[in-house]
Coordinates of C-alpha atoms in Angstrom, one line a residue:
X370 CA 84.8 91.0 124.5
X371 CA 82.2 93.5 123.4
X372 CA 84.3 95.0 120.9
X373 CA 86.1 91.5 119.6
X374 CA 83.1 90.3 117.7
X375 CA 82.4 93.7 115.8
X376 CA 86.0 94.3 114.9
X377 CA 86.7 90.8 114.0
X378 CA 83.5 90.6 111.7
X379 CA 84.3 94.0 109.9
X380 CA 88.0 93.0 109.3
X381 CA 86.9 89.6 108.0
X382 CA 84.3 91.0 105.7
X383 CA 86.8 93.9 104.3
X384 CA 89.4 91.3 104.0
X385 CA 86.9 89.3 101.7
X386 CA 86.5 92.5 99.6
X387 CA 83.2 93.9 100.9
X388 CA 82.7 97.4 101.0
X389 CA 83.2 99.0 104.4
X390 CA 79.6 100.5 104.7
X391 CA 78.2 97.1 103.9
X392 CA 80.7 95.5 106.4
X393 CA 79.2 98.0 109.1
X394 CA 76.0 97.2 108.3
X395 CA 76.5 93.5 108.6
X396 CA 78.5 93.9 111.7
X397 CA 75.8 95.8 113.4
X398 CA 73.9 92.5 113.7
X399 CA 76.9 91.1 115.9
X400 CA 77.2 94.1 118.0
X401 CA 76.2 93.2 121.7
X402 CA 74.9 96.5 122.8
X403 CA 71.8 98.1 121.2
X404 CA 73.5 101.4 121.1
X405 CA 76.7 100.0 119.2
X406 CA 74.3 98.4 116.7
X407 CA 72.6 101.7 116.1
X408 CA 76.0 103.6 115.9
X409 CA 77.3 101.1 113.4
X410 CA 74.2 101.6 111.1
X411 CA 74.7 105.2 111.1
X412 CA 78.4 104.7 110.5
X413 CA 77.4 102.8 107.4
X414 CA 75.2 105.8 106.0
X415 CA 78.0 108.3 107.0
X416 CA 80.8 106.4 105.4
X417 CA 78.8 106.4 102.1
X418 CA 79.2 110.1 102.4
X419 CA 82.9 110.0 102.4
X420 CA 83.4 110.3 106.3
X421 CA 86.5 108.2 107.4
X422 CA 85.7 105.5 110.1
X423 CA 88.3 106.8 112.5
X424 CA 86.7 110.0 112.7
X425 CA 83.3 108.4 113.2
X426 CA 84.4 105.9 115.8
X427 CA 86.2 108.8 117.5
X428 CA 82.9 111.0 117.8
X429 CA 80.9 107.9 119.3
X430 CA 80.7 107.4 123.2
X431 CA 80.3 103.5 122.7
X432 CA 83.7 102.7 121.1
X433 CA 87.0 103.2 123.0
X434 CA 89.3 105.7 121.7
X435 CA 92.1 103.3 121.2
X436 CA 89.9 101.6 118.3
X437 CA 89.7 104.9 116.4
X438 CA 93.3 105.1 116.5
X439 CA 93.7 101.9 115.1
X440 CA 91.3 102.5 112.4
X441 CA 93.0 105.8 111.5
X442 CA 96.3 103.8 111.4
X443 CA 94.5 101.3 109.2
X444 CA 93.2 103.9 106.8
X445 CA 96.3 105.5 106.3
X446 CA 98.5 102.5 105.8
X447 CA 95.6 100.8 103.6
X448 CA 95.4 97.9 105.7
X449 CA 92.3 98.5 107.7
X450 CA 91.3 94.9 107.7
X451 CA 94.6 93.8 109.1
X452 CA 94.6 96.6 111.7
X453 CA 91.1 95.7 112.6
X454 CA 92.0 92.1 113.1
X455 CA 94.8 92.9 115.3
X456 CA 92.4 95.0 117.5
X457 CA 90.1 92.0 117.7
X458 CA 92.8 89.8 118.7
X459 CA 93.8 92.4 121.5
X460 CA 90.4 92.7 122.7
X461 CA 90.1 89.0 122.9
X462 CA 93.4 88.7 124.8
X463 CA 92.3 91.0 127.3
X464 CA 89.0 89.3 127.8
X465 CA 90.6 86.1 128.3
X466 CA 93.0 87.6 130.8
X467 CA 90.0 89.2 132.9
X468 CA 88.1 85.8 132.8
X469 CA 91.4 84.2 134.2
X470 CA 91.5 87.0 136.9
X471 CA 88.1 86.6 137.7
X472 CA 88.5 82.6 137.8
X473 CA 91.4 83.2 140.3
X474 CA 89.4 85.3 142.6
X475 CA 86.4 83.2 142.7
X476 CA 88.0 80.1 143.0
X477 CA 89.4 80.1 146.5
X478 CA 85.6 81.2 147.6
X479 CA 84.3 78.4 145.9
X480 CA 86.8 76.1 147.6
X481 CA 85.9 77.6 151.1
X482 CA 82.2 77.4 150.5
X483 CA 82.4 73.7 149.6
X484 CA 84.7 73.2 152.8
X485 CA 82.2 74.7 154.9
X486 CA 79.3 72.9 153.3
X487 CA 81.0 69.5 153.8
X488 CA 82.0 70.3 157.4
X489 CA 78.6 71.3 158.3
X490 CA 77.3 68.1 156.5
X491 CA 80.1 66.1 158.6
X492 CA 78.7 67.9 161.8
X493 CA 75.1 66.9 161.0
X494 CA 76.0 63.2 160.4
X495 CA 78.4 62.8 163.4
X496 CA 76.8 64.9 166.3
X497 CA 73.6 62.6 166.5
X498 CA 76.1 59.7 166.6
X499 CA 78.1 61.0 169.5
X500 CA 74.9 61.9 171.3
X501 CA 73.7 58.1 170.9
X502 CA 77.2 57.2 172.4
X503 CA 76.8 59.4 175.5
X504 CA 73.2 57.7 176.2
X505 CA 74.8 54.1 175.9
X506 CA 76.9 54.8 179.0

């Protein structure tokens, strides 16, 4: 999820015809981490000097190596925007899978917790009633 917004923003801006350096600068505002934002701003300046995005991504510790490989593929094929958009969709699907897995793990614990709470509540209500029944006899 961290990289989905960045790659999606860059892909959309490049696809709209914006230069890569300006796209990176604008995408730095959507970056989740402060370090990512700084890296993207630095990348923007180094792109102006002629360095390829794939090399810049490969040297950064904050971006996955797969993203630099995808950027290299996009640069060599001339379809960087499409490649980054595909990466964005991949990161989004991974985030959805992770959220579904987390939900599947948390759901049984919530059901058990609610069951314990309801059971405790029932005991708190019925024990005094049973105690009163014993006094009547």
